[in-house]
Amino acid sequence: MTWTSLRVTAPGRREAASAALFGAGAQGVHEDGTALVTHFPPEVDVAAVIRQVHLAIPDAVCETSPTEPIDWSIHWRDKLSAHTLGRLTIAPTWLAEGHDPATTIVIDPGMAFGTGDHPTTRGATRLLQDIMHPGLVVADLGAGSAVLSIAAAKLGASRVFAIEYDGDAIGNAEDNVRRNDVEGIVHVFEGDATILLPLVAPVDVVVANIISSVLVELLPAMHGALRPGGRAILSGILLEEREAMLDAIAADGWRLEREDVEDVWWSITIAKA
């Protein structure tokens, strides 16, 4: 029987689009550039799913096409792989065997909390390796699966504060921290980063892989939390948003130190001007 593939494009709103799709009954979602793709069996009213997406994101572009039946328990795993980024390797649990535990980040990604296999995560990880050295204190905002928090710990951080607003992601983050034997370094907190970040300050590094509109809102809190000489790594920014983000960081008293581009995604390291 023919299934229906639904492709949703909502630049800058991928988290909201993902939540809408799962709320409408999607069993799995994968990213394709700036779009999210999911598949539904014939008994699902896909038109109703699209209406639900548009309630959450009125300007989302939804496209459908016929597809073969999908077993999500297999399909989403097939989309993942172990990959090396500089000194680190990121691997899902079922592909971790044979890699050096000291430099391998083992992630059980769950269905919606981050696999470490996305250009925004890769960009942030590459930039993190450029500035990390033993003893630094790091805050990870929008920690998700805690992949970047674990990366910071593996790169020598003395303490990492993993801050996540989504309560559903907290258990996954805590499991991944234990799985990587860094629970003595990485501390997971649930709540609003604008409230929690000042409480854990001062820090040497802030890393945030979040949509650009939220990053702009967090810039003042990041600025206030950093020690002199500290840096922030921002990811989750579309390349088309580059100029607007440059204006925002300049207006808030930052200077650009380094850029990383992969596909349509732009990640940056910034420091106080």
CSV table of C-alpha atoms in Angstrom, one decimal:
chain,number,residue,atom,x,y,z
A,1,MET,CA,0.0,0.0,0.0
A,2,THR,CA,1.2,3.5,-0.9
A,3,TRP,CA,2.1,5.9,2.0
A,4,THR,CA,2.3,9.7,1.8
A,5,SER,CA,5.6,11.6,2.3
A,6,LEU,CA,5.1,15.0,3.8
A,7,ARG,CA,7.8,17.6,3.4
A,8,VAL,CA,7.5,20.7,5.6
A,9,THR,CA,9.7,23.8,5.0
A,10,ALA,CA,9.6,26.5,7.7
A,11,PRO,CA,13.0,28.2,7.9
A,12,GLY,CA,13.9,29.2,11.5
A,13,ARG,CA,11.0,27.3,12.9
A,14,ARG,CA,12.1,23.7,12.6
A,15,GLU,CA,11.6,22.9,16.3
A,16,ALA,CA,8.0,24.2,16.1
A,17,ALA,CA,7.4,22.2,12.9
A,18,SER,CA,8.8,19.1,14.5
A,19,ALA,CA,6.6,19.5,17.5
A,20,ALA,CA,3.6,20.0,15.3
A,21,LEU,CA,4.3,16.9,13.3
A,22,PHE,CA,4.8,14.7,16.3
A,23,GLY,CA,1.7,16.2,17.8
A,24,ALA,CA,-0.2,15.2,14.7
A,25,GLY,CA,0.9,11.6,15.0
A,26,ALA,CA,4.2,11.4,13.1
A,27,GLN,CA,6.2,8.4,14.2
A,28,GLY,CA,9.5,9.9,13.1
A,29,VAL,CA,10.9,13.0,11.3
A,30,HIS,CA,14.2,13.5,9.5
A,31,GLU,CA,15.8,16.7,8.3
A,32,ASP,CA,16.6,17.4,4.7
A,33,GLY,CA,18.3,20.8,4.4
A,34,THR,CA,15.9,23.3,5.9
A,35,ALA,CA,13.0,20.9,5.5
A,36,LEU,CA,11.5,18.3,7.7
A,37,VAL,CA,10.3,15.1,6.1
A,38,THR,CA,7.9,12.4,7.6
A,39,HIS,CA,5.8,9.6,6.2
A,40,PHE,CA,2.2,8.5,6.9
A,41,PRO,CA,0.3,5.3,6.2
A,42,PRO,CA,-2.8,5.4,4.1
A,43,GLU,CA,-5.2,5.5,7.0
A,44,VAL,CA,-3.9,8.9,8.2
A,45,ASP,CA,-5.7,12.0,7.1
A,46,VAL,CA,-2.6,14.0,5.8
A,47,ALA,CA,-4.7,17.0,5.0
A,48,ALA,CA,-5.6,17.2,8.7
A,49,VAL,CA,-1.9,16.9,9.6
A,50,ILE,CA,-1.2,19.8,7.3
A,51,ARG,CA,-3.9,21.9,8.9
A,52,GLN,CA,-2.4,21.3,12.3
A,53,VAL,CA,1.0,22.3,11.0
A,54,HIS,CA,-0.4,25.5,9.6
A,55,LEU,CA,-2.1,26.3,12.9
A,56,ALA,CA,1.3,26.3,14.5
A,57,ILE,CA,3.2,27.9,11.6
A,58,PRO,CA,0.8,29.6,9.1
A,59,ASP,CA,3.5,30.3,6.5
A,60,ALA,CA,5.0,26.7,6.5
A,61,VAL,CA,5.2,25.2,3.0
A,62,CYS,CA,3.8,21.6,3.0
A,63,GLU,CA,4.4,19.3,0.0
A,64,THR,CA,3.2,15.7,-0.3
A,65,SER,CA,4.2,12.8,-2.6
A,66,PRO,CA,3.6,9.1,-2.7
A,67,THR,CA,6.2,6.8,-1.1
A,68,GLU,CA,6.8,3.2,-0.1
A,69,PRO,CA,5.9,2.1,3.5
A,70,ILE,CA,8.3,3.1,6.2
A,71,ASP,CA,9.3,1.2,9.3
A,72,TRP,CA,10.5,4.1,11.5
A,73,SER,CA,12.1,1.8,14.0
A,74,ILE,CA,14.6,0.9,11.3
A,75,HIS,CA,14.4,4.0,9.0
A,76,TRP,CA,15.6,6.7,11.5
A,77,ARG,CA,18.5,4.6,12.6
A,78,ASP,CA,19.6,4.1,8.9
A,79,LYS,CA,19.8,7.9,8.6
A,80,LEU,CA,22.5,8.0,11.3
A,81,SER,CA,26.2,7.2,11.2
A,82,ALA,CA,29.4,7.5,13.3
A,83,HIS,CA,31.4,10.5,12.1
A,84,THR,CA,34.7,12.1,13.1
A,85,LEU,CA,35.0,15.8,13.7
A,86,GLY,CA,38.6,16.8,14.4
A,87,ARG,CA,39.6,15.1,17.6
A,88,LEU,CA,36.2,13.7,18.4
A,89,THR,CA,33.9,11.0,17.0
A,90,ILE,CA,30.1,11.2,17.5
A,91,ALA,CA,28.4,7.8,17.3
A,92,PRO,CA,24.9,6.5,18.1
A,93,THR,CA,24.9,3.7,20.7
A,94,TRP,CA,24.6,0.9,18.1
A,95,LEU,CA,27.7,2.1,16.2
A,96,ALA,CA,30.0,3.0,19.2
A,97,GLU,CA,31.9,-0.2,19.5
A,98,GLY,CA,35.5,0.0,18.5
A,99,HIS,CA,35.9,3.7,19.0
A,100,ASP,CA,38.2,5.2,21.7
A,101,PRO,CA,35.9,6.1,24.6
A,102,ALA,CA,38.1,9.1,25.6
A,103,THR,CA,37.3,10.8,22.3
A,104,THR,CA,34.0,9.3,21.4
A,105,ILE,CA,30.6,10.9,22.2
A,106,VAL,CA,28.0,8.1,22.4
A,107,ILE,CA,24.5,9.4,21.8
A,108,ASP,CA,21.2,7.7,22.1
A,109,PRO,CA,19.3,10.4,20.2
A,110,GLY,CA,15.7,9.5,21.1
A,111,MET,CA,13.3,10.6,18.4
A,112,ALA,CA,13.5,14.4,18.7
A,113,PHE,CA,16.4,15.6,20.9
A,114,GLY,CA,19.4,15.7,18.6
A,115,THR,CA,21.6,13.0,17.0
A,116,GLY,CA,24.8,14.9,16.6
A,117,ASP,CA,24.5,14.3,12.9
A,118,HIS,CA,23.3,17.7,11.8
A,119,PRO,CA,25.3,20.6,10.2
A,120,THR,CA,24.5,22.9,13.2
A,121,THR,CA,25.9,20.4,15.7
A,122,ARG,CA,28.9,19.6,13.5
A,123,GLY,CA,29.7,23.3,13.1
A,124,ALA,CA,29.4,24.0,16.8
A,125,THR,CA,31.6,21.0,17.5
A,126,ARG,CA,34.3,22.1,15.1
A,127,LEU,CA,34.4,25.6,16.6
A,128,LEU,CA,34.4,24.3,20.1
A,129,GLN,CA,37.6,22.4,19.4
A,130,ASP,CA,39.3,25.6,18.3
A,131,ILE,CA,38.9,27.3,21.7
A,132,MET,CA,38.7,24.5,24.3
A,133,HIS,CA,41.5,23.7,26.7
A,134,PRO,CA,41.6,22.0,30.1
A,135,GLY,CA,39.9,23.7,33.0
A,136,LEU,CA,37.4,25.9,31.2
A,137,VAL,CA,33.8,26.3,32.5
A,138,VAL,CA,31.2,25.9,29.8
A,139,ALA,CA,27.4,26.7,29.5
A,140,ASP,CA,25.5,24.8,26.8
A,141,LEU,CA,22.1,26.6,26.1
A,142,GLY,CA,19.4,24.5,24.5
A,143,ALA,CA,21.4,21.4,25.3
A,144,GLY,CA,19.0,18.9,23.8
A,145,SER,CA,20.6,15.5,23.8
A,146,ALA,CA,23.7,17.1,25.6
A,147,VAL,CA,26.0,16.2,22.7
A,148,LEU,CA,27.8,19.6,22.8
A,149,SER,CA,28.0,19.4,26.6
A,150,ILE,CA,29.6,16.0,26.4
A,151,ALA,CA,32.0,17.3,23.7
A,152,ALA,CA,33.1,20.1,26.0
A,153,ALA,CA,33.8,17.6,28.8
A,154,LYS,CA,35.8,15.3,26.4
A,155,LEU,CA,37.8,18.4,25.4
A,156,GLY,CA,38.8,19.1,28.9
A,157,ALA,CA,36.1,21.3,30.5
A,158,SER,CA,36.2,21.2,34.3
A,159,ARG,CA,32.5,21.9,34.5
A,160,VAL,CA,29.6,22.1,32.0
A,161,PHE,CA,26.2,23.4,32.7
A,162,ALA,CA,23.7,21.9,30.2
A,163,ILE,CA,20.6,24.1,30.2
A,164,GLU,CA,17.5,22.8,28.4
A,165,TYR,CA,14.0,24.3,28.4
A,166,ASP,CA,12.2,21.2,27.0
A,167,GLY,CA,11.4,18.9,30.0
A,168,ASP,CA,10.9,16.0,27.6
A,169,ALA,CA,14.6,16.3,26.5
A,170,ILE,CA,16.0,16.3,30.1
A,171,GLY,CA,15.9,12.5,30.6
A,172,ASN,CA,17.6,11.9,27.3
A,173,ALA,CA,20.3,14.4,28.1
A,174,GLU,CA,20.9,12.9,31.6
A,175,ASP,CA,21.1,9.4,30.1
A,176,ASN,CA,23.7,10.5,27.5
A,177,VAL,CA,25.8,12.2,30.2
A,178,ARG,CA,25.8,8.9,32.2
A,179,ARG,CA,26.5,6.9,29.1
A,180,ASN,CA,29.7,8.9,28.4
A,181,ASP,CA,30.9,8.8,32.1
A,182,VAL,CA,31.0,12.6,32.4
A,183,GLU,CA,28.3,13.0,35.1
A,184,GLY,CA,31.0,14.5,37.4
A,185,ILE,CA,31.6,17.3,34.9
A,186,VAL,CA,28.3,17.9,33.1
A,187,HIS,CA,25.3,19.1,35.2
A,188,VAL,CA,21.9,19.1,33.4
A,189,PHE,CA,19.4,21.8,34.3
A,190,GLU,CA,15.8,22.3,33.2
A,191,GLY,CA,14.6,25.8,32.7
A,192,ASP,CA,14.8,29.2,30.9
A,193,ALA,CA,18.4,30.1,29.9
A,194,THR,CA,17.9,33.8,30.6
A,195,ILE,CA,17.2,32.9,34.2
A,196,LEU,CA,19.6,30.0,34.7
A,197,LEU,CA,22.7,31.3,32.9
A,198,PRO,CA,23.3,34.2,35.3
A,199,LEU,CA,23.0,31.7,38.2
A,200,VAL,CA,25.9,29.6,36.9
A,201,ALA,CA,28.0,32.5,35.7
A,202,PRO,CA,30.8,33.3,35.3
A,203,VAL,CA,31.8,30.9,32.6
A,204,ASP,CA,34.5,30.8,30.0
A,205,VAL,CA,32.5,29.5,27.0
A,206,VAL,CA,28.9,29.7,26.1
A,207,VAL,CA,27.7,27.4,23.3
A,208,ALA,CA,24.1,27.7,21.9
A,209,ASN,CA,22.7,25.7,19.0
A,210,ILE,CA,19.2,27.3,18.8
A,211,ILE,CA,17.2,29.1,16.2
A,212,SER,CA,18.5,32.6,15.4
A,213,SER,CA,15.6,34.5,16.9
A,214,VAL,CA,16.2,32.9,20.3
A,215,LEU,CA,20.0,33.4,20.0
A,216,VAL,CA,19.4,37.2,19.5
A,217,GLU,CA,17.3,37.3,22.7
A,218,LEU,CA,20.0,35.5,24.6
A,219,LEU,CA,22.9,37.7,23.5
A,220,PRO,CA,22.8,40.1,26.5
A,221,ALA,CA,22.6,37.2,29.0
A,222,MET,CA,25.6,35.5,27.3
A,223,HIS,CA,27.5,38.8,27.3
A,224,GLY,CA,27.0,39.2,31.0
A,225,ALA,CA,27.8,35.6,31.9
A,226,LEU,CA,31.3,35.4,30.2
A,227,ARG,CA,34.5,36.0,32.0
A,228,PRO,CA,37.0,38.5,30.4
A,229,GLY,CA,38.4,36.7,27.3
A,230,GLY,CA,35.5,34.4,27.1
A,231,ARG,CA,33.8,33.4,23.9
A,232,ALA,CA,30.4,32.3,22.7
A,233,ILE,CA,29.7,29.8,19.9
A,234,LEU,CA,26.4,30.3,18.1
A,235,SER,CA,24.9,27.7,15.8
A,236,GLY,CA,21.4,27.0,14.3
A,237,ILE,CA,21.7,30.0,12.0
A,238,LEU,CA,20.7,29.9,8.4
A,239,LEU,CA,23.3,31.3,6.0
A,240,GLU,CA,20.7,33.6,4.6
A,241,GLU,CA,20.4,35.1,8.1
A,242,ARG,CA,24.1,36.0,8.2
A,243,GLU,CA,23.9,39.8,7.7
A,244,ALA,CA,21.0,40.2,10.2
A,245,MET,CA,22.9,38.2,12.8
A,246,LEU,CA,26.1,40.2,12.2
A,247,ASP,CA,24.1,43.4,12.8
A,248,ALA,CA,22.7,41.9,16.0
A,249,ILE,CA,26.0,40.8,17.5
A,250,ALA,CA,27.6,44.2,16.7
A,251,ALA,CA,24.7,46.0,18.3
A,252,ASP,CA,25.2,44.0,21.5
A,253,GLY,CA,28.9,44.6,21.8
A,254,TRP,CA,30.4,41.5,20.2
A,255,ARG,CA,33.0,40.9,17.5
A,256,LEU,CA,33.1,38.0,15.1
A,257,GLU,CA,36.1,35.7,15.5
A,258,ARG,CA,35.4,32.7,13.3
A,259,GLU,CA,32.8,31.4,10.9
A,260,ASP,CA,31.9,27.8,9.9
A,261,VAL,CA,29.6,27.0,7.0
A,262,GLU,CA,28.1,23.7,6.1
A,263,ASP,CA,25.2,23.3,3.6
A,264,VAL,CA,22.8,26.1,4.4
A,265,TRP,CA,23.9,26.5,8.0
A,266,TRP,CA,26.2,29.1,9.6
A,267,SER,CA,28.0,28.7,12.9
A,268,ILE,CA,30.2,31.4,14.5
A,269,THR,CA,32.6,32.1,17.4
A,270,ILE,CA,32.1,35.6,18.9
A,271,ALA,CA,33.9,37.5,21.7
A,272,LYS,CA,33.2,40.7,23.6
A,273,ALA,CA,34.3,43.7,21.5
